[in-house]
Short mmCIF file of C-alpha atoms in Angstrom, two decimals:
data_model
loop_
_atom_site.label_atom_id
_atom_site.label_comp_id
_atom_site.label_asym_id
_atom_site.label_seq_id
_atom_site.Cartn_x
_atom_site.Cartn_y
_atom_site.Cartn_z
CA MET A 540 66.95 -16.25 -9.24
CA LYS A 541 65.16 -17.39 -6.06
CA PRO A 542 62.74 -14.83 -5.05
CA THR A 543 63.53 -13.47 -1.39
CA ARG A 544 60.98 -12.99 1.61
CA ARG A 545 61.65 -8.99 1.20
CA SER A 546 60.70 -9.24 -2.58
CA ILE A 547 57.78 -11.40 -1.82
CA VAL A 548 56.49 -8.86 0.62
CA PHE A 549 57.00 -5.84 -1.51
CA ALA A 550 55.30 -7.70 -4.32
CA ALA A 551 52.11 -8.35 -2.08
CA LEU A 552 52.11 -4.89 -0.73
CA SER A 553 52.22 -3.67 -4.44
CA LEU A 554 49.38 -5.73 -5.20
CA LEU A 555 47.32 -4.53 -2.10
CA LEU A 556 47.99 -0.73 -3.08
CA PHE A 557 47.05 -1.36 -6.64
CA SER A 558 43.83 -3.17 -5.41
CA TYR A 559 43.09 -0.36 -3.05
CA ALA A 560 43.69 2.40 -5.70
CA ALA A 561 41.27 0.55 -8.07
CA PHE A 562 38.63 0.21 -5.40
CA ALA A 563 38.93 3.88 -4.45
CA GLU A 564 38.24 4.75 -7.96
CA GLN A 565 35.17 2.70 -8.15
CA PRO A 566 32.80 5.37 -7.08
CA VAL A 567 33.97 7.69 -9.94
CA ALA A 568 34.13 4.96 -12.47
CA GLN A 569 30.84 3.94 -11.55
CA GLU A 570 29.26 7.40 -11.76
CA MET A 571 31.02 7.99 -15.16
CA ALA A 572 29.69 4.59 -16.33
CA GLU A 573 26.10 5.40 -15.06
CA ASP A 574 25.94 8.33 -17.32
CA LEU A 575 27.38 6.34 -20.26
CA LYS A 576 24.59 3.47 -20.09
CA SER A 577 21.84 3.35 -22.53
CA ASP A 578 19.44 6.30 -22.23
CA ASP A 579 16.39 4.21 -22.59
CA TRP A 580 15.06 3.05 -19.38
CA ALA A 581 11.98 3.17 -17.33
CA PHE A 582 10.55 4.04 -13.76
CA VAL A 583 7.01 3.43 -12.68
CA SER A 584 4.77 5.33 -9.93
CA PHE A 585 1.97 4.23 -7.88
CA PRO A 586 1.12 6.24 -4.88
CA ASP A 587 -1.05 4.93 -1.96
CA PHE A 588 -0.14 1.32 -2.04
CA PHE A 589 -1.90 0.06 0.09
CA ASN A 590 -3.32 2.87 2.41
CA PHE A 591 -3.85 0.02 4.91
CA ASP A 592 -2.10 -2.16 7.38
CA VAL A 593 -1.97 -5.31 5.53
CA PRO A 594 -0.21 -8.43 6.79
CA ASN A 595 2.19 -10.34 4.63
CA PRO A 596 1.32 -13.07 3.91
CA TRP A 597 -2.45 -12.57 3.58
CA PRO A 598 -3.72 -15.22 1.38
CA ARG A 599 -6.87 -13.55 0.10
CA TRP A 600 -5.05 -10.51 -1.08
CA ASP A 601 -1.64 -12.23 -2.25
CA PRO A 602 -2.73 -13.32 -5.86
CA ALA A 603 -3.92 -9.87 -6.61
CA VAL A 604 -1.27 -8.10 -5.46
CA ASP A 605 1.30 -10.44 -6.98
CA TRP A 606 -0.58 -10.11 -10.22
CA PHE A 607 -0.44 -6.13 -9.89
CA LEU A 608 3.26 -6.21 -9.31
CA ASN A 609 4.05 -8.77 -11.98
CA GLN A 610 2.61 -6.12 -14.32
CA VAL A 611 4.68 -3.57 -12.91
CA GLU A 612 7.80 -5.97 -13.47
CA LEU A 613 6.92 -6.44 -16.92
CA GLU A 614 7.64 -2.67 -17.66
CA GLU A 615 10.91 -3.31 -16.53
CA PRO A 616 11.61 -0.23 -14.23
CA GLU A 617 14.77 0.48 -12.73
CA PHE A 618 12.87 1.74 -9.79
CA VAL A 619 9.38 2.64 -8.49
CA LEU A 620 8.13 5.62 -7.00
CA VAL A 621 5.55 5.46 -4.18
CA ALA A 622 4.27 8.95 -2.81
CA GLY A 623 3.18 7.97 0.54
CA ASP A 624 0.40 6.03 2.40
CA MET A 625 1.78 2.60 2.18
CA VAL A 626 0.08 1.72 5.79
CA ASN A 627 -2.92 2.57 7.65
CA GLY A 628 -0.69 4.11 10.44
CA HIS A 629 -3.18 4.41 13.35
CA ARG A 630 -0.52 3.88 16.14
CA TRP A 631 -1.67 6.37 18.66
CA ASP A 632 -0.85 4.51 21.56
CA GLY A 633 2.71 5.66 22.10
CA ARG A 634 6.47 4.95 20.92
CA THR A 635 6.32 1.38 21.49
CA THR A 636 3.29 0.96 19.60
CA ILE A 637 4.71 2.75 16.58
CA GLU A 638 7.84 0.81 16.65
CA GLN A 639 6.16 -2.64 16.88
CA MET A 640 3.51 -1.88 14.22
CA SER A 641 5.89 -0.22 11.90
CA SER A 642 8.25 -3.44 12.01
CA LEU A 643 5.27 -5.46 11.16
CA TYR A 644 3.70 -3.66 8.33
CA TYR A 645 6.64 -1.82 6.90
CA GLU A 646 8.75 -4.87 6.62
CA GLY A 647 5.78 -6.75 5.26
CA TRP A 648 5.44 -4.19 2.60
CA LYS A 649 9.15 -4.51 1.62
CA ARG A 650 8.96 -7.85 1.34
CA ARG A 651 6.09 -7.85 -1.30
CA LEU A 652 8.28 -5.54 -3.45
CA ALA A 653 11.64 -7.49 -2.81
CA LYS A 654 9.86 -10.58 -4.04
CA HIS A 655 9.25 -9.01 -7.42
CA GLY A 656 12.81 -7.56 -7.62
CA LEU A 657 11.65 -3.99 -7.41
CA LYS A 658 13.83 -1.20 -6.19
CA TYR A 659 11.80 1.66 -4.61
CA TYR A 660 12.05 5.22 -3.66
CA VAL A 661 9.20 6.32 -1.00
CA ALA A 662 7.53 9.43 0.22
CA ILE A 663 5.89 9.88 3.64
CA GLY A 664 2.18 10.46 3.45
CA ASP A 665 -0.05 11.59 6.24
CA HIS A 666 -0.67 7.89 7.07
CA GLU A 667 3.02 7.30 7.82
CA LEU A 668 2.56 10.15 10.51
CA GLY A 669 -0.43 8.65 12.28
CA ASP A 670 -3.14 9.97 9.56
CA ASP A 671 -4.81 13.25 9.73
CA PRO A 672 -5.78 15.49 11.62
CA TRP A 673 -3.04 15.93 14.29
CA PRO A 674 -4.46 16.87 17.78
CA LYS A 675 -1.86 17.80 20.38
CA GLU A 676 -1.63 14.11 21.73
CA LYS A 677 -0.99 12.70 18.46
CA PHE A 678 1.17 15.68 17.19
CA GLN A 679 3.56 14.87 20.14
CA LEU A 680 4.27 11.28 18.40
CA VAL A 681 5.31 12.87 14.98
CA PRO A 682 8.98 12.68 15.93
CA TYR A 683 8.48 8.65 16.64
CA PHE A 684 6.59 8.11 13.25
CA GLU A 685 9.00 9.69 11.07
CA GLN A 686 12.05 8.18 12.78
CA ALA A 687 10.37 4.80 12.12
CA PHE A 688 10.06 5.39 8.57
CA ALA A 689 13.47 6.47 8.10
CA ASP A 690 14.81 3.38 9.84
CA HIS A 691 12.50 0.97 7.97
CA PHE A 692 13.08 2.31 4.66
CA ASP A 693 16.66 3.72 4.61
CA MET A 694 16.19 6.10 1.76
CA PRO A 695 19.39 8.14 0.59
CA GLN A 696 20.46 10.45 3.35
CA ASN A 697 21.18 13.71 1.37
CA GLY A 698 18.24 15.50 2.56
CA PRO A 699 18.21 18.50 5.04
CA PHE A 700 19.21 17.66 8.48
CA ALA A 701 16.04 17.56 10.02
CA LYS A 702 14.61 15.37 7.43
CA LYS A 703 17.22 12.80 6.79
CA GLY A 704 15.53 9.68 5.11
CA LEU A 705 12.27 11.68 4.68
CA ALA A 706 13.30 14.04 1.87
CA TYR A 707 16.13 13.24 -0.54
CA TYR A 708 17.27 13.08 -4.05
CA VAL A 709 18.52 10.64 -6.47
CA LYS A 710 20.15 11.56 -9.97
CA HIS A 711 19.69 8.79 -12.23
CA LYS A 712 21.06 8.60 -16.07
CA GLY A 713 20.71 12.42 -16.62
CA ALA A 714 17.24 12.68 -14.84
CA LEU A 715 16.81 14.18 -11.16
CA PHE A 716 14.26 12.61 -8.74
CA ILE A 717 13.56 14.54 -5.66
CA THR A 718 11.25 13.21 -2.78
CA LEU A 719 9.80 15.51 -0.36
CA GLU A 720 7.83 15.35 3.05
CA THR A 721 4.90 17.48 2.23
CA PHE A 722 4.18 18.03 6.03
CA GLU A 723 5.91 20.68 8.26
CA SER A 724 5.42 21.35 12.28
CA LYS A 725 3.79 24.73 12.65
CA GLY A 726 2.67 25.70 16.16
CA ASP A 727 1.04 22.86 17.94
CA SER A 728 0.08 20.76 14.66
CA LEU A 729 1.31 19.27 11.34
CA HIS A 730 0.33 21.29 8.13
CA ALA A 731 0.39 20.17 4.40
CA THR A 732 3.45 22.66 3.54
CA VAL A 733 7.03 22.71 2.79
CA THR A 734 8.81 25.56 4.25
CA GLY A 735 11.96 26.47 6.06
CA GLU A 736 14.84 24.13 5.95
CA GLN A 737 13.32 21.68 3.63
CA LEU A 738 12.49 24.54 1.09
CA ASN A 739 15.80 26.05 1.04
CA TRP A 740 17.43 22.44 0.49
CA LEU A 741 15.14 22.01 -2.52
CA ILE A 742 15.87 25.43 -3.98
CA ASP A 743 19.55 24.27 -3.47
CA VAL A 744 19.25 20.97 -5.22
CA LEU A 745 17.44 22.25 -8.08
CA ALA A 746 20.06 25.01 -8.71
CA LYS A 747 22.76 22.62 -8.23
CA TYR A 748 21.49 20.03 -10.74
CA SER A 749 19.77 22.61 -13.44
CA GLU A 750 21.74 20.71 -16.13
CA VAL A 751 19.70 17.83 -16.05
CA LYS A 752 17.30 17.10 -18.89
CA TYR A 753 14.35 16.11 -16.62
CA THR A 754 13.38 16.73 -13.06
CA ILE A 755 10.60 14.81 -11.25
CA VAL A 756 9.29 15.63 -8.04
CA GLN A 757 7.18 13.27 -5.93
CA GLY A 758 5.28 14.36 -2.86
CA HIS A 759 2.20 13.00 -1.04
CA VAL A 760 -0.32 15.86 -1.52
CA PRO A 761 -1.62 17.75 -4.46
CA ILE A 762 -0.74 21.53 -4.90
CA PHE A 763 -3.46 22.92 -6.95
CA GLY A 764 -6.71 22.20 -9.05
CA ASP A 765 -10.12 20.41 -9.03
CA ILE A 766 -8.95 16.88 -8.08
CA LYS A 767 -11.32 13.87 -8.45
CA SER A 768 -11.29 11.77 -5.23
CA ARG A 769 -12.41 8.35 -3.91
CA SER A 770 -12.49 7.59 -0.06
CA SER A 771 -9.98 10.57 0.47
CA SER A 772 -9.81 13.17 3.37
CA ARG A 773 -8.62 15.38 0.31
CA ILE A 774 -5.66 16.88 1.93
CA MET A 775 -4.18 19.73 -0.30
CA LEU A 776 -0.99 21.88 0.12
CA GLU A 777 -1.59 25.08 1.91
CA ASP A 778 -1.55 28.25 -0.32
CA GLY A 779 -1.52 25.99 -3.48
CA LYS A 780 -0.06 27.90 -6.38
CA GLU A 781 0.57 30.75 -4.20
CA SER A 782 3.05 28.68 -1.99
CA ALA A 783 6.67 29.09 -1.93
CA LEU A 784 6.91 25.12 -2.72
CA TRP A 785 5.11 25.98 -6.08
CA GLN A 786 7.21 28.88 -6.90
CA ALA A 787 10.39 26.96 -6.35
CA LEU A 788 9.13 24.12 -8.46
CA VAL A 789 8.59 26.58 -11.38
CA GLU A 790 11.65 28.39 -10.95
CA GLY A 791 13.53 25.18 -10.87
CA GLY A 792 12.28 23.88 -14.07
CA VAL A 793 10.54 20.86 -12.81
CA ASP A 794 8.65 18.77 -15.31
CA LEU A 795 6.54 16.46 -13.41
CA TYR A 796 4.96 16.55 -9.80
CA LEU A 797 3.71 13.10 -8.80
CA CYS A 798 1.45 12.88 -5.81
CA GLY A 799 -1.40 10.85 -4.49
CA GLU A 800 -3.78 11.25 -1.38
CA PHE A 801 -7.11 11.27 -3.68
CA HIS A 802 -7.11 7.73 -4.85
CA ASP A 803 -8.10 8.79 -8.41
CA VAL A 804 -6.63 10.02 -11.47
CA THR A 805 -6.40 13.93 -12.22
CA VAL A 806 -3.73 15.26 -14.52
CA LEU A 807 -3.26 18.92 -14.92
CA GLU A 808 -0.50 21.28 -16.46
CA SER A 809 0.45 24.60 -15.22
CA GLU A 810 3.66 26.86 -15.89
CA GLY A 811 5.50 23.94 -17.42
CA ILE A 812 4.67 21.51 -14.66
CA TRP A 813 2.43 18.50 -15.04
CA GLN A 814 0.89 17.61 -11.72
CA ILE A 815 -0.25 13.84 -11.77
CA VAL A 816 -2.50 12.71 -8.94
CA HIS A 817 -3.08 9.02 -9.11
CA GLY A 818 -2.82 5.86 -7.01
CA SER A 819 -5.65 3.79 -5.43
CA SER A 820 -6.73 2.59 -1.92
CA TRP A 821 -6.71 -0.90 -2.15
CA GLY A 822 -9.64 -2.87 -0.52
CA ARG A 823 -12.54 -0.32 -0.82
CA GLU A 824 -15.88 -1.06 -2.86
CA VAL A 825 -15.62 2.65 -3.91
CA VAL A 826 -12.15 2.42 -5.40
CA ASP A 827 -12.74 -0.25 -7.97
CA THR A 828 -9.67 0.58 -10.26
CA GLN A 829 -5.98 0.34 -9.55
CA ASN A 830 -3.72 2.54 -11.68
CA TYR A 831 0.03 3.11 -12.44
CA LEU A 832 2.29 5.43 -14.40
CA VAL A 833 5.20 4.11 -16.60
CA GLY A 834 7.68 6.80 -17.58
CA ARG A 835 10.20 6.04 -20.05
CA MET A 836 13.35 8.00 -21.22
CA GLU A 837 13.73 7.34 -24.81
CA SER A 838 16.44 9.10 -26.96
CA GLY A 839 16.11 12.23 -24.93
CA THR A 840 12.51 12.39 -24.52
CA LEU A 841 10.09 11.38 -21.45
CA SER A 842 7.10 9.32 -22.53
CA LEU A 843 4.35 8.83 -20.02
CA GLU A 844 1.63 6.31 -20.10
CA MET A 845 -0.95 5.87 -17.52
CA LYS A 846 -2.34 2.30 -17.14
CA GLN A 847 -5.38 1.00 -15.25
CA PHE A 848 -7.20 -2.16 -14.40
CA PRO A 849 -10.44 -3.30 -12.35
CA MET A 850 -10.39 -4.65 -8.74
CA ARG A 851 -12.87 -6.48 -6.74
CA VAL A 852 -13.25 -6.62 -3.14
CA GLY A 853 -15.35 -9.06 -0.73
CA GLY A 854 -15.66 -10.47 2.59
CA ASP A 855 -15.67 -8.88 5.90
CA HIS A 856 -13.56 -5.96 7.02
CA MET A 857 -9.99 -6.58 7.93
CA TRP A 858 -8.75 -5.51 11.48
CA ASN A 859 -6.62 -2.36 11.41
CA LEU A 860 -5.75 -0.62 14.76
CA HIS A 861 -7.85 2.10 15.63
CA LYS A 862 -9.91 2.09 12.22
CA GLN A 863 -13.63 1.27 12.69
CA ARG A 864 -13.87 -0.14 8.96
CA GLY A 865 -10.72 -1.47 7.62
CA PRO A 866 -10.28 -2.86 4.12
CA ARG A 867 -12.17 -5.85 2.76
CA GLU A 868 -10.43 -9.13 3.82
CA ILE A 869 -10.63 -10.14 -0.12
CA VAL A 870 -9.05 -8.37 -3.14
CA THR A 871 -9.31 -9.95 -6.42
CA ILE A 872 -8.52 -9.31 -10.13
CA PRO A 873 -11.41 -10.24 -12.47
CA GLU A 874 -10.19 -12.89 -14.98
CA SER A 875 -11.15 -11.01 -17.82
CA ALA A 876 -8.81 -8.32 -16.69
CA LYS A 877 -6.00 -10.62 -16.45
CA ARG A 878 -6.52 -11.91 -19.87
CA ILE A 879 -6.32 -8.27 -21.48
CA GLY A 880 -3.76 -6.81 -18.97
CA PRO A 881 -3.64 -3.04 -17.71
CA GLN A 882 -5.39 -0.81 -20.37
CA THR A 883 -3.66 2.68 -21.19
CA ILE A 884 -5.96 5.54 -20.29
CA GLY A 885 -3.63 8.22 -21.21
CA THR A 886 -0.23 9.19 -22.85
CA LEU A 887 2.15 11.92 -23.18
CA THR A 888 5.59 12.59 -24.69
CA ILE A 889 7.58 15.71 -23.13
CA GLU A 890 10.52 16.80 -25.53
CA LYS A 891 13.01 19.64 -24.50
CA ASN A 892 15.25 21.47 -26.65
CA GLY A 893 16.91 24.84 -26.19
CA GLY A 894 15.25 25.36 -22.83
CA LYS A 895 11.92 25.05 -24.53
CA LYS A 896 9.22 22.18 -23.97
CA ARG A 897 6.98 20.43 -26.70
CA TYR A 898 4.28 18.15 -25.80
CA THR A 899 3.13 15.41 -28.25
CA ASN A 900 1.38 12.00 -28.36
CA ARG A 901 -1.31 13.55 -25.98
CA THR A 902 -4.16 11.26 -25.41
CA GLY A 903 -6.95 10.25 -22.94
CA ILE A 904 -6.18 11.90 -19.45
CA PHE A 905 -3.21 14.14 -20.69
CA GLU A 906 -5.37 15.58 -23.46
#
């Protein structure tokens, strides 16, 4: 029987509706498939990368940066975490300067990671807000700093209303990753704290996803402890373990709190939370090592490994806006370090069963 025009149109509409229905089901199907994928996977954390405004390209840095990002690539992470201070951020001349300099240096930073195929989740640090302290004239620019960060990095938009793209969460294969902006406006200045809407949002997210096996939070500043530092202004969260933030993390069953700011490595555990301060400021003589943390989810456990390698600097000081002494113009990785690769300086495995945690394979900085 020869098909009629009506039957052809009906068949085409049926096919279209079937295709739409299949497409409409994709997000649900993808979410289900996400949970069915292998539970063996990795993430990498390296805060304070770079802590300065570094042009891209910059030939006297590029081989060292590429070597470092190649090492991260070799860990096969599904994404990387960077807890703030990607740039220098001294853009105090007004909104236009913030927008122009952010476009130049944020986009250059992003291109470096894109070159290595690295997906990232980033937190806002003090440098993304103009660098501390915040006198009145700089404090007035904070909304423009925040908007530039949110526009260029385009992070998930599931955070509190006033901090869209600045605070957010990602649920990935049974693990929850929460990113905080550890700075809030109080009076006529910024303070290192998490309060109000953002704190309430955090509590709600932790309650909503209480069934996940592991919860990792990243924010720029440490919360407690005696922290080793190199070339840092040493910003700490106000009120430390007496803060509402710390209590929320404890009550929410958080496993790791990842932060930077101090450009050195200090690992502390309290009330079931491992606070891991790490990262490095690139291009400074006093900061002569770089480090990164590898987290591996393997058969229901979370294994951590901190790796480190030496860096060398030379040449004159690079120009950075409103910075008396920027980073050195030359950064290199010694050939001996390239031959042996990054060295492990500590390991830890976290096992959770029946609401209890067990820590094994503790070496180096985790002992």
